[in-house]
mmCIF file of C-alpha atoms in Angstrom:
data_model
loop_
_atom_site.group_PDB
_atom_site.id
_atom_site.type_symbol
_atom_site.label_atom_id
_atom_site.label_comp_id
_atom_site.label_asym_id
_atom_site.label_seq_id
_atom_site.Cartn_x
_atom_site.Cartn_y
_atom_site.Cartn_z
ATOM 1 C CA MET A 21 0.000 0.000 0.000
ATOM 2 C CA SER A 22 1.462 3.342 -1.022
ATOM 3 C CA ARG A 23 1.461 6.549 0.926
ATOM 4 C CA ALA A 24 -1.378 8.966 0.138
ATOM 5 C CA SER A 25 -0.261 11.950 -1.913
ATOM 6 C CA GLU A 26 -0.310 15.368 -0.316
ATOM 7 C CA PRO A 27 -2.832 17.877 -1.699
ATOM 8 C CA ILE A 28 -1.345 20.250 -4.276
ATOM 9 C CA GLN A 29 -2.505 23.325 -2.336
ATOM 10 C CA SER A 30 -0.557 22.106 0.695
ATOM 11 C CA LYS A 31 2.584 21.689 -1.441
ATOM 12 C CA ILE A 32 2.153 25.215 -2.817
ATOM 13 C CA ASP A 33 1.768 26.614 0.701
ATOM 14 C CA ARG A 34 4.965 24.857 1.839
ATOM 15 C CA GLY A 35 6.894 25.740 -1.327
ATOM 16 C CA THR A 36 7.461 22.115 -2.426
ATOM 17 C CA TYR A 37 5.185 22.137 -5.497
ATOM 18 C CA ARG A 38 6.873 21.017 -8.752
ATOM 19 C CA LYS A 39 4.857 20.953 -11.978
ATOM 20 C CA SER A 40 6.897 18.042 -13.330
ATOM 21 C CA ARG A 41 5.931 15.686 -10.503
ATOM 22 C CA ASP A 42 2.704 17.203 -9.126
ATOM 23 C CA GLY A 43 0.815 18.059 -12.309
ATOM 24 C CA SER A 44 -0.982 21.149 -13.475
ATOM 25 C CA LEU A 45 -2.343 23.842 -11.205
ATOM 26 C CA GLU A 46 -5.589 23.756 -13.195
ATOM 27 C CA ALA A 47 -6.610 20.732 -11.118
ATOM 28 C CA ILE A 48 -6.894 22.869 -7.982
ATOM 29 C CA PRO A 49 -10.513 23.820 -7.405
ATOM 30 C CA ASN A 50 -10.899 27.540 -6.896
ATOM 31 C CA PRO A 51 -14.542 28.071 -5.954
ATOM 32 C CA GLU A 52 -16.065 31.435 -6.590
ATOM 33 C CA PRO A 53 -16.668 33.454 -3.412
ATOM 34 C CA ALA A 54 -20.256 33.953 -2.305
ATOM 35 C CA ASN A 55 -21.918 37.078 -3.621
ATOM 36 C CA ASP A 56 -23.832 39.646 -1.590
ATOM 37 C CA GLN A 57 -27.424 38.576 -1.244
ATOM 38 C CA PRO A 58 -30.239 39.188 1.198
ATOM 39 C CA PRO A 59 -31.636 36.361 3.329
ATOM 40 C CA PRO A 60 -34.013 34.088 1.392
ATOM 41 C CA GLU A 61 -37.695 34.889 1.862
ATOM 42 C CA THR A 62 -38.315 31.334 3.102
ATOM 43 C CA LEU A 63 -36.402 32.056 6.324
ATOM 44 C CA GLN A 64 -38.276 33.157 9.400
ATOM 45 C CA THR A 65 -37.113 35.355 12.276
ATOM 46 C CA GLU A 66 -34.337 33.215 13.801
ATOM 47 C CA GLY A 67 -32.970 32.035 10.433
ATOM 48 C CA THR A 68 -32.905 35.596 9.094
ATOM 49 C CA ARG A 69 -31.066 36.772 12.217
ATOM 50 C CA ILE A 70 -28.407 34.070 11.789
ATOM 51 C CA TRP A 71 -28.081 34.918 8.077
ATOM 52 C CA ASN A 72 -27.641 38.643 8.752
ATOM 53 C CA ASP A 73 -25.174 38.044 11.607
ATOM 54 C CA HIS A 74 -22.925 35.445 9.972
ATOM 55 C CA TYR A 75 -23.234 35.563 6.165
ATOM 56 C CA PRO A 76 -21.151 38.768 5.769
ATOM 57 C CA ARG A 77 -18.437 37.517 8.151
ATOM 58 C CA LEU A 78 -18.135 34.089 6.484
ATOM 59 C CA LYS A 79 -18.145 35.689 3.032
ATOM 60 C CA GLN A 80 -15.429 38.167 4.008
ATOM 61 C CA SER A 81 -13.220 35.430 5.452
ATOM 62 C CA ARG A 82 -13.702 33.420 2.218
ATOM 63 C CA ILE A 83 -15.073 30.412 4.108
ATOM 64 C CA LEU A 84 -18.405 30.795 2.334
ATOM 65 C CA THR A 85 -18.266 30.163 -1.414
ATOM 66 C CA ILE A 86 -21.076 30.226 -3.926
ATOM 67 C CA ALA A 87 -21.287 26.437 -3.652
ATOM 68 C CA ASP A 88 -21.825 26.685 0.135
ATOM 69 C CA VAL A 89 -24.805 29.052 0.058
ATOM 70 C CA PRO A 90 -27.467 26.267 -0.088
ATOM 71 C CA ALA A 91 -25.883 24.528 2.928
ATOM 72 C CA PHE A 92 -25.734 27.844 4.790
ATOM 73 C CA GLU A 93 -29.417 28.410 3.968
ATOM 74 C CA ALA A 94 -30.231 24.901 5.274
ATOM 75 C CA MET A 95 -28.392 25.734 8.504
ATOM 76 C CA CYS A 96 -30.420 28.933 8.909
ATOM 77 C CA LYS A 97 -33.612 26.956 8.246
ATOM 78 C CA ALA A 98 -32.581 24.472 10.949
ATOM 79 C CA PHE A 99 -32.348 27.426 13.383
ATOM 80 C CA ASP A 100 -35.906 28.362 12.366
ATOM 81 C CA ASP A 101 -37.109 24.784 12.868
ATOM 82 C CA VAL A 102 -35.554 24.547 16.341
ATOM 83 C CA ALA A 103 -37.077 27.902 17.334
ATOM 84 C CA ARG A 104 -40.518 26.827 16.060
ATOM 85 C CA CYS A 105 -40.330 23.548 18.021
ATOM 86 C CA ASP A 106 -39.155 25.349 21.157
ATOM 87 C CA GLU A 107 -42.031 27.810 20.938
ATOM 88 C CA GLN A 108 -44.627 25.061 20.627
ATOM 89 C CA LEU A 109 -43.023 22.918 23.338
ATOM 90 C CA ARG A 110 -43.043 25.876 25.737
ATOM 91 C CA SER A 111 -46.818 25.837 25.671
ATOM 92 C CA GLU A 112 -47.344 22.045 25.447
ATOM 93 C CA GLY A 113 -44.374 20.751 27.436
ATOM 94 C CA ASP A 114 -41.693 18.177 26.542
ATOM 95 C CA PHE A 115 -43.690 15.329 28.091
ATOM 96 C CA PHE A 116 -47.324 14.294 28.283
ATOM 97 C CA LYS A 117 -49.158 11.389 29.875
ATOM 98 C CA ASN A 118 -50.250 8.474 27.704
ATOM 99 C CA ASP A 119 -53.412 6.319 28.086
ATOM 100 C CA LYS A 120 -51.879 4.491 31.039
ATOM 101 C CA GLY A 121 -50.859 7.694 32.807
ATOM 102 C CA LEU A 122 -47.148 7.221 32.101
ATOM 103 C CA PRO A 123 -45.020 10.172 31.000
ATOM 104 C CA VAL A 124 -44.120 10.030 27.310
ATOM 105 C CA ARG A 125 -41.792 12.358 25.463
ATOM 106 C CA HIS A 126 -43.560 14.686 23.065
ATOM 107 C CA PRO A 127 -42.915 13.704 19.402
ATOM 108 C CA LEU A 128 -42.045 17.315 18.648
ATOM 109 C CA ALA A 129 -39.264 17.152 21.260
ATOM 110 C CA VAL A 130 -37.785 14.186 19.387
ATOM 111 C CA GLN A 131 -38.047 16.121 16.102
ATOM 112 C CA ARG A 132 -36.398 19.155 17.741
ATOM 113 C CA ASP A 133 -33.432 16.963 18.713
ATOM 114 C CA LYS A 134 -33.058 15.929 15.063
ATOM 115 C CA TYR A 135 -33.135 19.574 13.960
ATOM 116 C CA ILE A 136 -30.512 20.443 16.583
ATOM 117 C CA SER A 137 -28.273 17.614 15.373
ATOM 118 C CA GLU A 138 -28.616 18.781 11.753
ATOM 119 C CA ARG A 139 -27.952 22.386 12.769
ATOM 120 C CA ASN A 140 -24.855 21.455 14.780
ATOM 121 C CA SER A 141 -23.478 19.392 11.908
ATOM 122 C CA LEU A 142 -23.808 22.376 9.575
ATOM 123 C CA LEU A 143 -22.369 24.741 12.201
ATOM 124 C CA LYS A 144 -19.225 22.583 12.292
ATOM 125 C CA GLN A 145 -18.877 22.752 8.506
ATOM 126 C CA PHE A 146 -18.737 26.538 8.665
ATOM 127 C CA GLY A 147 -16.396 26.650 11.667
ATOM 128 C CA MET A 148 -19.074 28.099 13.927
ATOM 129 C CA MET A 149 -18.494 25.628 16.779
ATOM 130 C CA PRO A 150 -15.474 26.085 19.084
ATOM 131 C CA LEU A 151 -13.769 22.779 18.265
ATOM 132 C CA ALA A 152 -14.421 23.152 14.540
ATOM 133 C CA ARG A 153 -12.597 26.488 14.328
ATOM 134 C CA GLY A 154 -9.219 24.886 14.854
ATOM 135 C CA SER A 155 -9.594 22.670 11.804
ATOM 136 C CA MET A 156 -10.858 25.417 9.463
ATOM 137 C CA GLN A 157 -8.571 26.250 6.585
ATOM 138 C CA ILE A 158 -9.159 29.746 5.322
ATOM 139 C CA PRO A 159 -7.900 30.050 1.738
ATOM 140 C CA PRO A 160 -4.681 32.069 1.546
ATOM 141 C CA ALA A 161 -4.626 35.357 -0.337
ATOM 142 C CA THR A 162 -4.129 34.925 -4.053
ATOM 143 C CA MET A 163 -2.648 37.077 -6.729
ATOM 144 C CA GLY A 164 -3.792 37.059 -10.349
ATOM 145 C CA THR A 165 -1.613 34.028 -11.187
ATOM 146 C CA GLY A 166 -3.848 31.462 -9.516
ATOM 147 C CA ILE A 167 -0.951 30.483 -7.235
ATOM 148 C CA SER A 168 -1.551 31.065 -3.553
ATOM 149 C CA ILE A 169 0.704 33.410 -1.648
ATOM 150 C CA ARG A 170 1.237 32.410 1.948
ATOM 151 C CA LYS A 171 1.240 35.283 4.413
ATOM 152 C CA ARG A 172 3.834 35.135 7.182
#
């Protein structure tokens, strides 16, 4: 079994890239940064708040690309879903009594847990959870050549 090859971008950053052995730079994906856009109309209060608070920051730091916008929208929708469940559960409670008088967890509470899990998974992808921030790789600044310039 051979050793896995190092990503080309990593070789460029370290200064060990050689076209003769590593191939063309055209193979490096360079996703287009996200453009300025308002929150989608499908988002409700909590989702719109998250969009307005974090979209500009993630776009500026080049974490959010045009390909990531649907996932970011899904994350904002998950915030809406959790808020909607919380609001309903506040009035109905997390538990109710069944036919036998035993406490049973409200089905909406189970659904809320699924929304929270989905939301947290997407938060990690965008580096919005404390442990996820350490593994985020913000693209280095580039010049017009398509080759990354590492800042020191």
